[in-house]
Backbone as XML, in Angstrom:
<?xml version="1.0"?>
<chain id="A" units="angstrom">
  <residue number="1" name="MET">
    <atom name="N" x="-53.692" y="77.782" z="-41.328"/>
    <atom name="CA" x="-54.317" y="76.646" z="-41.942"/>
    <atom name="C" x="-53.282" y="75.729" z="-42.528"/>
  </residue>
  <residue number="2" name="ASN">
    <atom name="N" x="-53.659" y="75.140" z="-43.622"/>
    <atom name="CA" x="-52.801" y="74.145" z="-44.247"/>
    <atom name="C" x="-51.783" y="74.823" z="-45.144"/>
  </residue>
  <residue number="3" name="GLU">
    <atom name="N" x="-50.503" y="74.544" z="-44.915"/>
    <atom name="CA" x="-49.444" y="75.181" z="-45.685"/>
    <atom name="C" x="-49.324" y="74.595" z="-47.086"/>
  </residue>
  <residue number="4" name="THR">
    <atom name="N" x="-49.853" y="73.426" z="-47.294"/>
    <atom name="CA" x="-49.661" y="72.736" z="-48.562"/>
    <atom name="C" x="-50.592" y="73.258" z="-49.661"/>
  </residue>
  <residue number="5" name="LYS">
    <atom name="N" x="-51.495" y="74.157" z="-49.341"/>
    <atom name="CA" x="-52.438" y="74.653" z="-50.348"/>
    <atom name="C" x="-51.672" y="75.444" z="-51.411"/>
  </residue>
  <residue number="6" name="GLY">
    <atom name="N" x="-51.760" y="75.031" z="-52.622"/>
    <atom name="CA" x="-51.096" y="75.702" z="-53.720"/>
    <atom name="C" x="-49.633" y="75.305" z="-53.861"/>
  </residue>
  <residue number="7" name="ALA">
    <atom name="N" x="-49.152" y="74.344" z="-53.065"/>
    <atom name="CA" x="-47.749" y="73.935" z="-53.150"/>
    <atom name="C" x="-47.596" y="72.870" z="-54.215"/>
  </residue>
  <residue number="8" name="ARG">
    <atom name="N" x="-46.386" y="72.771" z="-54.699"/>
    <atom name="CA" x="-46.127" y="71.750" z="-55.714"/>
    <atom name="C" x="-45.939" y="70.401" z="-55.042"/>
  </residue>
  <residue number="9" name="LEU">
    <atom name="N" x="-45.937" y="69.334" z="-55.842"/>
    <atom name="CA" x="-45.803" y="67.965" z="-55.334"/>
    <atom name="C" x="-44.493" y="67.778" z="-54.591"/>
  </residue>
  <residue number="10" name="ALA">
    <atom name="N" x="-43.425" y="68.290" z="-55.112"/>
    <atom name="CA" x="-42.111" y="68.137" z="-54.472"/>
    <atom name="C" x="-42.104" y="68.783" z="-53.095"/>
  </residue>
  <residue number="11" name="ASP">
    <atom name="N" x="-42.745" y="69.934" z="-52.967"/>
    <atom name="CA" x="-42.812" y="70.616" z="-51.668"/>
    <atom name="C" x="-43.604" y="69.789" z="-50.660"/>
  </residue>
  <residue number="12" name="ARG">
    <atom name="N" x="-44.710" y="69.217" z="-51.131"/>
    <atom name="CA" x="-45.546" y="68.395" z="-50.236"/>
    <atom name="C" x="-44.786" y="67.146" z="-49.793"/>
  </residue>
  <residue number="13" name="LEU">
    <atom name="N" x="-44.078" y="66.499" z="-50.714"/>
    <atom name="CA" x="-43.302" y="65.303" z="-50.352"/>
    <atom name="C" x="-42.197" y="65.643" z="-49.362"/>
  </residue>
  <residue number="14" name="LYS">
    <atom name="N" x="-41.551" y="66.783" z="-49.558"/>
    <atom name="CA" x="-40.495" y="67.204" z="-48.639"/>
    <atom name="C" x="-41.062" y="67.466" z="-47.245"/>
  </residue>
  <residue number="15" name="ALA">
    <atom name="N" x="-42.217" y="68.122" z="-47.170"/>
    <atom name="CA" x="-42.862" y="68.410" z="-45.880"/>
    <atom name="C" x="-43.260" y="67.119" z="-45.186"/>
  </residue>
  <residue number="16" name="ALA">
    <atom name="N" x="-43.767" y="66.137" z="-45.947"/>
    <atom name="CA" x="-44.161" y="64.853" z="-45.362"/>
    <atom name="C" x="-42.941" y="64.120" z="-44.816"/>
  </residue>
  <residue number="17" name="ALA">
    <atom name="N" x="-41.823" y="64.149" z="-45.563"/>
    <atom name="CA" x="-40.601" y="63.475" z="-45.114"/>
    <atom name="C" x="-40.068" y="64.131" z="-43.844"/>
  </residue>
  <residue number="18" name="GLU">
    <atom name="N" x="-40.126" y="65.458" z="-43.769"/>
    <atom name="CA" x="-39.662" y="66.149" z="-42.566"/>
    <atom name="C" x="-40.542" y="65.820" z="-41.368"/>
  </residue>
  <residue number="19" name="ALA">
    <atom name="N" x="-41.853" y="65.735" z="-41.576"/>
    <atom name="CA" x="-42.771" y="65.383" z="-40.491"/>
    <atom name="C" x="-42.492" y="63.973" z="-39.988"/>
  </residue>
  <residue number="20" name="LYS">
    <atom name="N" x="-42.229" y="63.056" z="-40.918"/>
    <atom name="CA" x="-41.923" y="61.674" z="-40.552"/>
    <atom name="C" x="-40.618" y="61.610" z="-39.759"/>
  </residue>
  <residue number="21" name="GLN">
    <atom name="N" x="-39.617" y="62.367" z="-40.172"/>
    <atom name="CA" x="-38.339" y="62.403" z="-39.456"/>
    <atom name="C" x="-38.528" y="62.967" z="-38.043"/>
  </residue>
  <residue number="22" name="ALA">
    <atom name="N" x="-39.406" y="63.975" z="-37.916"/>
    <atom name="CA" x="-39.662" y="64.571" z="-36.606"/>
    <atom name="C" x="-40.327" y="63.549" z="-35.675"/>
  </residue>
  <residue number="23" name="LEU">
    <atom name="N" x="-41.258" y="62.751" z="-36.221"/>
    <atom name="CA" x="-41.904" y="61.716" z="-35.410"/>
    <atom name="C" x="-40.906" y="60.646" z="-34.982"/>
  </residue>
  <residue number="24" name="LEU">
    <atom name="N" x="-40.044" y="60.235" z="-35.908"/>
    <atom name="CA" x="-39.048" y="59.220" z="-35.573"/>
    <atom name="C" x="-38.037" y="59.724" z="-34.556"/>
  </residue>
  <residue number="25" name="ALA">
    <atom name="N" x="-37.744" y="61.020" z="-34.591"/>
    <atom name="CA" x="-36.776" y="61.591" z="-33.656"/>
    <atom name="C" x="-37.262" y="61.493" z="-32.221"/>
  </residue>
  <residue number="26" name="LYS">
    <atom name="N" x="-38.588" y="61.488" z="-32.023"/>
    <atom name="CA" x="-39.143" y="61.371" z="-30.672"/>
    <atom name="C" x="-38.767" y="60.039" z="-30.029"/>
  </residue>
  <residue number="27" name="PHE">
    <atom name="N" x="-38.678" y="58.977" z="-30.840"/>
    <atom name="CA" x="-38.455" y="57.644" z="-30.318"/>
    <atom name="C" x="-36.988" y="57.240" z="-30.219"/>
  </residue>
  <residue number="28" name="LYS">
    <atom name="N" x="-36.101" y="58.069" z="-30.720"/>
    <atom name="CA" x="-34.675" y="57.757" z="-30.631"/>
    <atom name="C" x="-34.226" y="57.910" z="-29.184"/>
  </residue>
  <residue number="29" name="PRO">
    <atom name="N" x="-33.320" y="57.051" z="-28.736"/>
    <atom name="CA" x="-32.845" y="57.166" z="-27.345"/>
    <atom name="C" x="-32.054" y="58.450" z="-27.152"/>
  </residue>
  <residue number="30" name="LYS">
    <atom name="N" x="-32.296" y="59.062" z="-26.037"/>
    <atom name="CA" x="-31.612" y="60.301" z="-25.721"/>
    <atom name="C" x="-30.405" y="59.977" z="-24.831"/>
  </residue>
  <residue number="31" name="PRO">
    <atom name="N" x="-29.374" y="60.755" z="-24.908"/>
    <atom name="CA" x="-28.207" y="60.470" z="-24.063"/>
    <atom name="C" x="-28.594" y="60.566" z="-22.586"/>
  </residue>
  <residue number="32" name="ALA">
    <atom name="N" x="-28.182" y="59.555" z="-21.830"/>
    <atom name="CA" x="-28.541" y="59.502" z="-20.415"/>
    <atom name="C" x="-27.578" y="60.354" z="-19.608"/>
  </residue>
  <residue number="33" name="ALA">
    <atom name="N" x="-28.111" y="61.027" z="-18.634"/>
    <atom name="CA" x="-27.282" y="61.818" z="-17.736"/>
    <atom name="C" x="-26.752" y="60.881" z="-16.654"/>
  </residue>
  <residue number="34" name="ALA">
    <atom name="N" x="-25.479" y="60.958" z="-16.370"/>
    <atom name="CA" x="-24.865" y="60.104" z="-15.346"/>
    <atom name="C" x="-25.370" y="60.517" z="-13.974"/>
  </residue>
  <residue number="35" name="ASP">
    <atom name="N" x="-25.788" y="59.538" z="-13.201"/>
    <atom name="CA" x="-26.293" y="59.790" z="-11.857"/>
    <atom name="C" x="-25.100" y="59.912" z="-10.905"/>
  </residue>
  <residue number="36" name="PRO">
    <atom name="N" x="-24.947" y="61.026" z="-10.214"/>
    <atom name="CA" x="-23.781" y="61.186" z="-9.340"/>
    <atom name="C" x="-23.828" y="60.256" z="-8.120"/>
  </residue>
  <residue number="37" name="LEU">
    <atom name="N" x="-25.011" y="59.793" z="-7.712"/>
    <atom name="CA" x="-25.136" y="58.946" z="-6.529"/>
    <atom name="C" x="-25.179" y="57.460" z="-6.866"/>
  </residue>
  <residue number="38" name="PHE">
    <atom name="N" x="-24.948" y="57.116" z="-8.133"/>
    <atom name="CA" x="-25.055" y="55.719" z="-8.556"/>
    <atom name="C" x="-24.105" y="54.819" z="-7.777"/>
  </residue>
  <residue number="39" name="ASP">
    <atom name="N" x="-22.850" y="55.198" z="-7.684"/>
    <atom name="CA" x="-21.860" y="54.378" z="-6.982"/>
    <atom name="C" x="-22.178" y="54.270" z="-5.498"/>
  </residue>
  <residue number="40" name="GLU">
    <atom name="N" x="-22.589" y="55.367" z="-4.893"/>
    <atom name="CA" x="-22.921" y="55.354" z="-3.462"/>
    <atom name="C" x="-24.092" y="54.423" z="-3.184"/>
  </residue>
  <residue number="41" name="ARG">
    <atom name="N" x="-25.104" y="54.441" z="-4.045"/>
    <atom name="CA" x="-26.253" y="53.546" z="-3.853"/>
    <atom name="C" x="-25.836" y="52.087" z="-4.007"/>
  </residue>
  <residue number="42" name="GLY">
    <atom name="N" x="-24.911" y="51.824" z="-4.926"/>
    <atom name="CA" x="-24.418" y="50.463" z="-5.104"/>
    <atom name="C" x="-23.696" y="49.964" z="-3.871"/>
  </residue>
  <residue number="43" name="VAL">
    <atom name="N" x="-22.884" y="50.815" z="-3.278"/>
    <atom name="CA" x="-22.160" y="50.445" z="-2.054"/>
    <atom name="C" x="-23.150" y="50.229" z="-0.912"/>
  </residue>
  <residue number="44" name="ALA">
    <atom name="N" x="-24.124" y="51.105" z="-0.789"/>
    <atom name="CA" x="-25.126" y="50.975" z="0.272"/>
    <atom name="C" x="-25.945" y="49.690" z="0.085"/>
  </residue>
  <residue number="45" name="ALA">
    <atom name="N" x="-26.314" y="49.394" z="-1.150"/>
    <atom name="CA" x="-27.087" y="48.175" z="-1.415"/>
    <atom name="C" x="-26.264" y="46.943" z="-1.089"/>
  </residue>
  <residue number="46" name="ALA">
    <atom name="N" x="-24.973" y="46.958" z="-1.418"/>
    <atom name="CA" x="-24.105" y="45.816" z="-1.118"/>
    <atom name="C" x="-23.969" y="45.630" z="0.388"/>
  </residue>
  <residue number="47" name="ALA">
    <atom name="N" x="-23.834" y="46.724" z="1.125"/>
    <atom name="CA" x="-23.732" y="46.637" z="2.587"/>
    <atom name="C" x="-25.031" y="46.102" z="3.188"/>
  </residue>
  <residue number="48" name="GLU">
    <atom name="N" x="-26.147" y="46.568" z="2.671"/>
    <atom name="CA" x="-27.444" y="46.091" z="3.168"/>
    <atom name="C" x="-27.618" y="44.609" z="2.876"/>
  </residue>
  <residue number="49" name="LEU">
    <atom name="N" x="-27.234" y="44.193" z="1.683"/>
    <atom name="CA" x="-27.324" y="42.785" z="1.315"/>
    <atom name="C" x="-26.452" y="41.927" z="2.224"/>
  </residue>
  <residue number="50" name="LYS">
    <atom name="N" x="-25.259" y="42.414" z="2.518"/>
    <atom name="CA" x="-24.355" y="41.672" z="3.396"/>
    <atom name="C" x="-24.963" y="41.531" z="4.799"/>
  </residue>
  <residue number="51" name="ALA">
    <atom name="N" x="-25.580" y="42.614" z="5.293"/>
    <atom name="CA" x="-26.216" y="42.576" z="6.618"/>
    <atom name="C" x="-27.381" y="41.596" z="6.639"/>
  </residue>
  <residue number="52" name="VAL">
    <atom name="N" x="-28.180" y="41.605" z="5.589"/>
    <atom name="CA" x="-29.334" y="40.692" z="5.512"/>
    <atom name="C" x="-28.851" y="39.250" z="5.474"/>
  </residue>
  <residue number="53" name="ARG">
    <atom name="N" x="-27.806" y="38.988" z="4.684"/>
    <atom name="CA" x="-27.270" y="37.627" z="4.610"/>
    <atom name="C" x="-26.721" y="37.172" z="5.950"/>
  </residue>
  <residue number="54" name="ALA">
    <atom name="N" x="-26.027" y="38.071" z="6.657"/>
    <atom name="CA" x="-25.488" y="37.721" z="7.967"/>
    <atom name="C" x="-26.612" y="37.422" z="8.952"/>
  </residue>
  <residue number="55" name="GLU">
    <atom name="N" x="-27.676" y="38.217" z="8.893"/>
    <atom name="CA" x="-28.817" y="37.988" z="9.787"/>
    <atom name="C" x="-29.479" y="36.646" z="9.487"/>
  </residue>
  <residue number="56" name="ARG">
    <atom name="N" x="-29.659" y="36.352" z="8.210"/>
    <atom name="CA" x="-30.270" y="35.074" z="7.842"/>
    <atom name="C" x="-29.402" y="33.903" z="8.276"/>
  </residue>
  <residue number="57" name="GLN">
    <atom name="N" x="-28.085" y="34.047" z="8.143"/>
    <atom name="CA" x="-27.174" y="32.990" z="8.564"/>
    <atom name="C" x="-27.272" y="32.780" z="10.070"/>
  </residue>
  <residue number="58" name="ALA">
    <atom name="N" x="-27.373" y="33.881" z="10.830"/>
    <atom name="CA" x="-27.511" y="33.772" z="12.279"/>
    <atom name="C" x="-28.813" y="33.051" z="12.643"/>
  </residue>
  <residue number="59" name="VAL">
    <atom name="N" x="-29.887" y="33.388" z="11.953"/>
    <atom name="CA" x="-31.178" y="32.728" z="12.214"/>
    <atom name="C" x="-31.073" y="31.239" z="11.896"/>
  </residue>
  <residue number="60" name="ARG">
    <atom name="N" x="-30.420" y="30.906" z="10.757"/>
    <atom name="CA" x="-30.254" y="29.496" z="10.400"/>
    <atom name="C" x="-29.446" y="28.751" z="11.456"/>
  </residue>
  <residue number="61" name="THR">
    <atom name="N" x="-28.409" y="29.383" z="11.970"/>
    <atom name="CA" x="-27.575" y="28.756" z="12.988"/>
    <atom name="C" x="-28.379" y="28.497" z="14.258"/>
  </residue>
  <residue number="62" name="VAL">
    <atom name="N" x="-29.160" y="29.481" z="14.675"/>
    <atom name="CA" x="-29.986" y="29.317" z="15.877"/>
    <atom name="C" x="-31.004" y="28.193" z="15.675"/>
  </residue>
  <residue number="63" name="LYS">
    <atom name="N" x="-31.650" y="28.170" z="14.509"/>
    <atom name="CA" x="-32.636" y="27.119" z="14.234"/>
    <atom name="C" x="-31.982" y="25.747" z="14.230"/>
  </residue>
  <residue number="64" name="LYS">
    <atom name="N" x="-30.772" y="25.664" z="13.654"/>
    <atom name="CA" x="-30.066" y="24.380" z="13.598"/>
    <atom name="C" x="-29.709" y="23.913" z="15.002"/>
  </residue>
  <residue number="65" name="LYS">
    <atom name="N" x="-29.231" y="24.835" z="15.855"/>
    <atom name="CA" x="-28.900" y="24.470" z="17.233"/>
    <atom name="C" x="-30.150" y="24.017" z="17.981"/>
  </residue>
  <residue number="66" name="ALA">
    <atom name="N" x="-31.262" y="24.712" z="17.751"/>
    <atom name="CA" x="-32.517" y="24.333" z="18.410"/>
    <atom name="C" x="-32.973" y="22.962" z="17.926"/>
  </residue>
  <residue number="67" name="ALA">
    <atom name="N" x="-32.855" y="22.715" z="16.635"/>
    <atom name="CA" x="-33.253" y="21.414" z="16.095"/>
    <atom name="C" x="-32.359" y="20.310" z="16.634"/>
  </residue>
  <residue number="68" name="ASP">
    <atom name="N" x="-31.062" y="20.592" z="16.748"/>
    <atom name="CA" x="-30.144" y="19.602" z="17.310"/>
    <atom name="C" x="-30.481" y="19.315" z="18.761"/>
  </residue>
  <residue number="69" name="ALA">
    <atom name="N" x="-30.814" y="20.369" z="19.512"/>
    <atom name="CA" x="-31.183" y="20.186" z="20.908"/>
    <atom name="C" x="-32.462" y="19.361" z="21.029"/>
  </residue>
  <residue number="70" name="VAL">
    <atom name="N" x="-33.424" y="19.636" z="20.160"/>
    <atom name="CA" x="-34.676" y="18.876" z="20.176"/>
    <atom name="C" x="-34.407" y="17.419" z="19.819"/>
  </residue>
  <residue number="71" name="ALA">
    <atom name="N" x="-33.568" y="17.217" z="18.815"/>
    <atom name="CA" x="-33.236" y="15.842" z="18.406"/>
    <atom name="C" x="-32.513" y="15.116" z="19.523"/>
  </residue>
  <residue number="72" name="ALA">
    <atom name="N" x="-31.599" y="15.807" z="20.184"/>
    <atom name="CA" x="-30.881" y="15.182" z="21.301"/>
    <atom name="C" x="-31.850" y="14.876" z="22.437"/>
  </residue>
  <residue number="73" name="GLY">
    <atom name="N" x="-32.761" y="15.804" z="22.696"/>
    <atom name="CA" x="-33.771" y="15.576" z="23.730"/>
    <atom name="C" x="-34.679" y="14.411" z="23.378"/>
  </residue>
  <residue number="74" name="ALA">
    <atom name="N" x="-35.041" y="14.318" z="22.112"/>
    <atom name="CA" x="-35.888" y="13.215" z="21.674"/>
    <atom name="C" x="-35.149" y="11.889" z="21.793"/>
  </residue>
  <residue number="75" name="ALA">
    <atom name="N" x="-33.860" y="11.895" z="21.487"/>
    <atom name="CA" x="-33.076" y="10.663" z="21.607"/>
    <atom name="C" x="-32.970" y="10.241" z="23.068"/>
  </residue>
  <residue number="76" name="VAL">
    <atom name="N" x="-32.733" y="11.197" z="23.948"/>
    <atom name="CA" x="-32.658" y="10.887" z="25.381"/>
    <atom name="C" x="-34.006" y="10.361" z="25.859"/>
  </residue>
  <residue number="77" name="ALA">
    <atom name="N" x="-35.093" y="10.996" z="25.433"/>
    <atom name="CA" x="-36.431" y="10.547" z="25.834"/>
    <atom name="C" x="-36.702" y="9.143" z="25.318"/>
  </residue>
  <residue number="78" name="ALA">
    <atom name="N" x="-36.269" y="8.857" z="24.085"/>
    <atom name="CA" x="-36.477" y="7.520" z="23.534"/>
    <atom name="C" x="-35.700" y="6.483" z="24.331"/>
  </residue>
  <residue number="79" name="VAL">
    <atom name="N" x="-34.474" y="6.807" z="24.711"/>
    <atom name="CA" x="-33.666" y="5.875" z="25.517"/>
    <atom name="C" x="-34.317" y="5.652" z="26.874"/>
  </residue>
  <residue number="80" name="GLU">
    <atom name="N" x="-34.775" y="6.747" z="27.494"/>
    <atom name="CA" x="-35.447" y="6.618" z="28.799"/>
    <atom name="C" x="-36.725" y="5.794" z="28.680"/>
  </residue>
  <residue number="81" name="ARG">
    <atom name="N" x="-37.485" y="6.030" z="27.621"/>
    <atom name="CA" x="-38.724" y="5.277" z="27.406"/>
    <atom name="C" x="-38.436" y="3.793" z="27.223"/>
  </residue>
  <residue number="82" name="ALA">
    <atom name="N" x="-37.401" y="3.502" z="26.439"/>
    <atom name="CA" x="-37.030" y="2.101" z="26.234"/>
    <atom name="C" x="-36.572" y="1.455" z="27.538"/>
  </residue>
  <residue number="83" name="GLU">
    <atom name="N" x="-35.860" y="2.214" z="28.346"/>
    <atom name="CA" x="-35.396" y="1.693" z="29.649"/>
    <atom name="C" x="-36.576" y="1.398" z="30.561"/>
  </residue>
  <residue number="84" name="ARG">
    <atom name="N" x="-37.546" y="2.317" z="30.616"/>
    <atom name="CA" x="-38.741" y="2.082" z="31.444"/>
    <atom name="C" x="-39.522" y="0.877" z="30.945"/>
  </residue>
  <residue number="85" name="LYS">
    <atom name="N" x="-39.642" y="0.772" z="29.617"/>
    <atom name="CA" x="-40.368" y="-0.349" z="29.026"/>
    <atom name="C" x="-39.681" y="-1.667" z="29.373"/>
  </residue>
  <residue number="86" name="ARG">
    <atom name="N" x="-38.352" y="-1.674" z="29.273"/>
    <atom name="CA" x="-37.599" y="-2.886" z="29.578"/>
    <atom name="C" x="-37.719" y="-3.226" z="31.065"/>
  </residue>
  <residue number="87" name="ALA">
    <atom name="N" x="-37.726" y="-2.189" z="31.920"/>
    <atom name="CA" x="-37.839" y="-2.430" z="33.356"/>
    <atom name="C" x="-39.226" y="-2.978" z="33.706"/>
  </residue>
  <residue number="88" name="LYS">
    <atom name="N" x="-40.258" y="-2.516" z="33.018"/>
    <atom name="CA" x="-41.622" y="-2.974" z="33.295"/>
    <atom name="C" x="-41.873" y="-4.380" z="32.758"/>
  </residue>
  <residue number="89" name="ALA">
    <atom name="N" x="-41.229" y="-4.702" z="31.648"/>
    <atom name="CA" x="-41.478" y="-6.000" z="31.018"/>
    <atom name="C" x="-40.946" y="-7.118" z="31.923"/>
  </residue>
  <residue number="90" name="PRO">
    <atom name="N" x="-41.742" y="-8.171" z="32.121"/>
    <atom name="CA" x="-41.280" y="-9.274" z="32.979"/>
    <atom name="C" x="-40.198" y="-10.101" z="32.273"/>
  </residue>
  <residue number="91" name="THR">
    <atom name="N" x="-39.356" y="-10.676" z="33.049"/>
    <atom name="CA" x="-38.339" y="-11.549" z="32.476"/>
    <atom name="C" x="-39.016" y="-12.836" z="32.019"/>
  </residue>
  <residue number="92" name="GLU">
    <atom name="N" x="-38.267" y="-13.667" z="31.308"/>
    <atom name="CA" x="-38.856" y="-14.918" z="30.809"/>
    <atom name="C" x="-39.256" y="-15.825" z="31.968"/>
  </residue>
  <residue number="93" name="ALA">
    <atom name="N" x="-38.458" y="-15.849" z="33.011"/>
    <atom name="CA" x="-38.770" y="-16.702" z="34.174"/>
    <atom name="C" x="-40.033" y="-16.208" z="34.866"/>
  </residue>
  <residue number="94" name="GLU">
    <atom name="N" x="-40.150" y="-14.886" z="35.017"/>
    <atom name="CA" x="-41.351" y="-14.338" z="35.655"/>
    <atom name="C" x="-42.585" y="-14.634" z="34.818"/>
  </residue>
  <residue number="95" name="ALA">
    <atom name="N" x="-42.454" y="-14.491" z="33.484"/>
    <atom name="CA" x="-43.590" y="-14.760" z="32.604"/>
    <atom name="C" x="-43.991" y="-16.225" z="32.694"/>
  </residue>
  <residue number="96" name="LYS">
    <atom name="N" x="-42.996" y="-17.124" z="32.757"/>
    <atom name="CA" x="-43.298" y="-18.567" z="32.859"/>
    <atom name="C" x="-43.987" y="-18.868" z="34.189"/>
  </residue>
  <residue number="97" name="ASP">
    <atom name="N" x="-43.512" y="-18.277" z="35.300"/>
    <atom name="CA" x="-44.139" y="-18.481" z="36.607"/>
    <atom name="C" x="-45.580" y="-17.990" z="36.599"/>
  </residue>
  <residue number="98" name="LYS">
    <atom name="N" x="-45.833" y="-16.860" z="35.951"/>
    <atom name="CA" x="-47.185" y="-16.313" z="35.878"/>
    <atom name="C" x="-48.103" y="-17.247" z="35.086"/>
  </residue>
  <residue number="99" name="ARG">
    <atom name="N" x="-47.601" y="-17.782" z="33.975"/>
    <atom name="CA" x="-48.402" y="-18.730" z="33.183"/>
    <atom name="C" x="-48.693" y="-19.998" z="33.972"/>
  </residue>
  <residue number="100" name="ASP">
    <atom name="N" x="-47.685" y="-20.479" z="34.667"/>
    <atom name="CA" x="-47.869" y="-21.696" z="35.467"/>
    <atom name="C" x="-48.894" y="-21.466" z="36.569"/>
  </residue>
  <residue number="101" name="ALA">
    <atom name="N" x="-48.879" y="-20.274" z="37.183"/>
    <atom name="CA" x="-49.836" y="-19.970" z="38.249"/>
    <atom name="C" x="-51.250" y="-19.936" z="37.681"/>
  </residue>
  <residue number="102" name="LYS">
    <atom name="N" x="-51.422" y="-19.342" z="36.492"/>
    <atom name="CA" x="-52.745" y="-19.312" z="35.860"/>
    <atom name="C" x="-53.211" y="-20.725" z="35.553"/>
  </residue>
  <residue number="103" name="TYR">
    <atom name="N" x="-52.290" y="-21.552" z="35.031"/>
    <atom name="CA" x="-52.647" y="-22.918" z="34.687"/>
    <atom name="C" x="-53.038" y="-23.706" z="35.931"/>
  </residue>
  <residue number="104" name="ALA">
    <atom name="N" x="-52.291" y="-23.522" z="37.011"/>
    <atom name="CA" x="-52.592" y="-24.217" z="38.267"/>
    <atom name="C" x="-53.927" y="-23.752" z="38.825"/>
  </residue>
  <residue number="105" name="ALA">
    <atom name="N" x="-54.230" y="-22.468" z="38.723"/>
    <atom name="CA" x="-55.500" y="-21.943" z="39.229"/>
    <atom name="C" x="-56.662" y="-22.518" z="38.425"/>
  </residue>
  <residue number="106" name="ARG">
    <atom name="N" x="-56.475" y="-22.646" z="37.131"/>
    <atom name="CA" x="-57.513" y="-23.220" z="36.268"/>
    <atom name="C" x="-57.745" y="-24.688" z="36.642"/>
  </residue>
  <residue number="107" name="LYS">
    <atom name="N" x="-56.677" y="-25.422" z="36.853"/>
    <atom name="CA" x="-56.772" y="-26.842" z="37.237"/>
    <atom name="C" x="-57.473" y="-26.990" z="38.582"/>
  </residue>
  <residue number="108" name="ALA">
    <atom name="N" x="-57.182" y="-26.064" z="39.509"/>
    <atom name="CA" x="-57.777" y="-26.143" z="40.843"/>
    <atom name="C" x="-59.267" y="-25.866" z="40.807"/>
  </residue>
  <residue number="109" name="ARG">
    <atom name="N" x="-59.730" y="-25.064" z="39.881"/>
    <atom name="CA" x="-61.161" y="-24.770" z="39.802"/>
    <atom name="C" x="-61.947" y="-25.969" z="39.313"/>
  </residue>
  <residue number="110" name="ARG">
    <atom name="N" x="-61.364" y="-26.859" z="38.538"/>
    <atom name="CA" x="-62.077" y="-28.005" z="37.972"/>
    <atom name="C" x="-62.219" y="-29.136" z="38.914"/>
  </residue>
</chain>
C-alpha cells in the first residue's frame, strides 16, 4: 500500500522529491550509440545523388537537343512557307495587268 502512512513530513517531502527526479530522468537525453554503418550510408547516398544528377543532366541535354531540332525545323518550315507565299503572290506588273483586264471587261459589258 502507501508507504507514507505514519511517516513524518520530512520523509514525505523527500519521497516526493525523489519521485519527481525519477520522472525528470525519463526525459533527459540518453547517450546515443554510434551507428557503425553511418559513414557507408553517407557514401552510398552521395553516389546515388551523383547518379541521379547525371541522369537528370542527360535528360535535360536530350530535351534541349530535341527542342533545338524542332526550332530549326520550324525555322526551315517558316522560310519554305514564306518562299511559297512569295512565289504564289503576283508581281506588281501582273497585278496591274489583272486589274486592267477586269476594268476592260467591265467597260466591254456596258
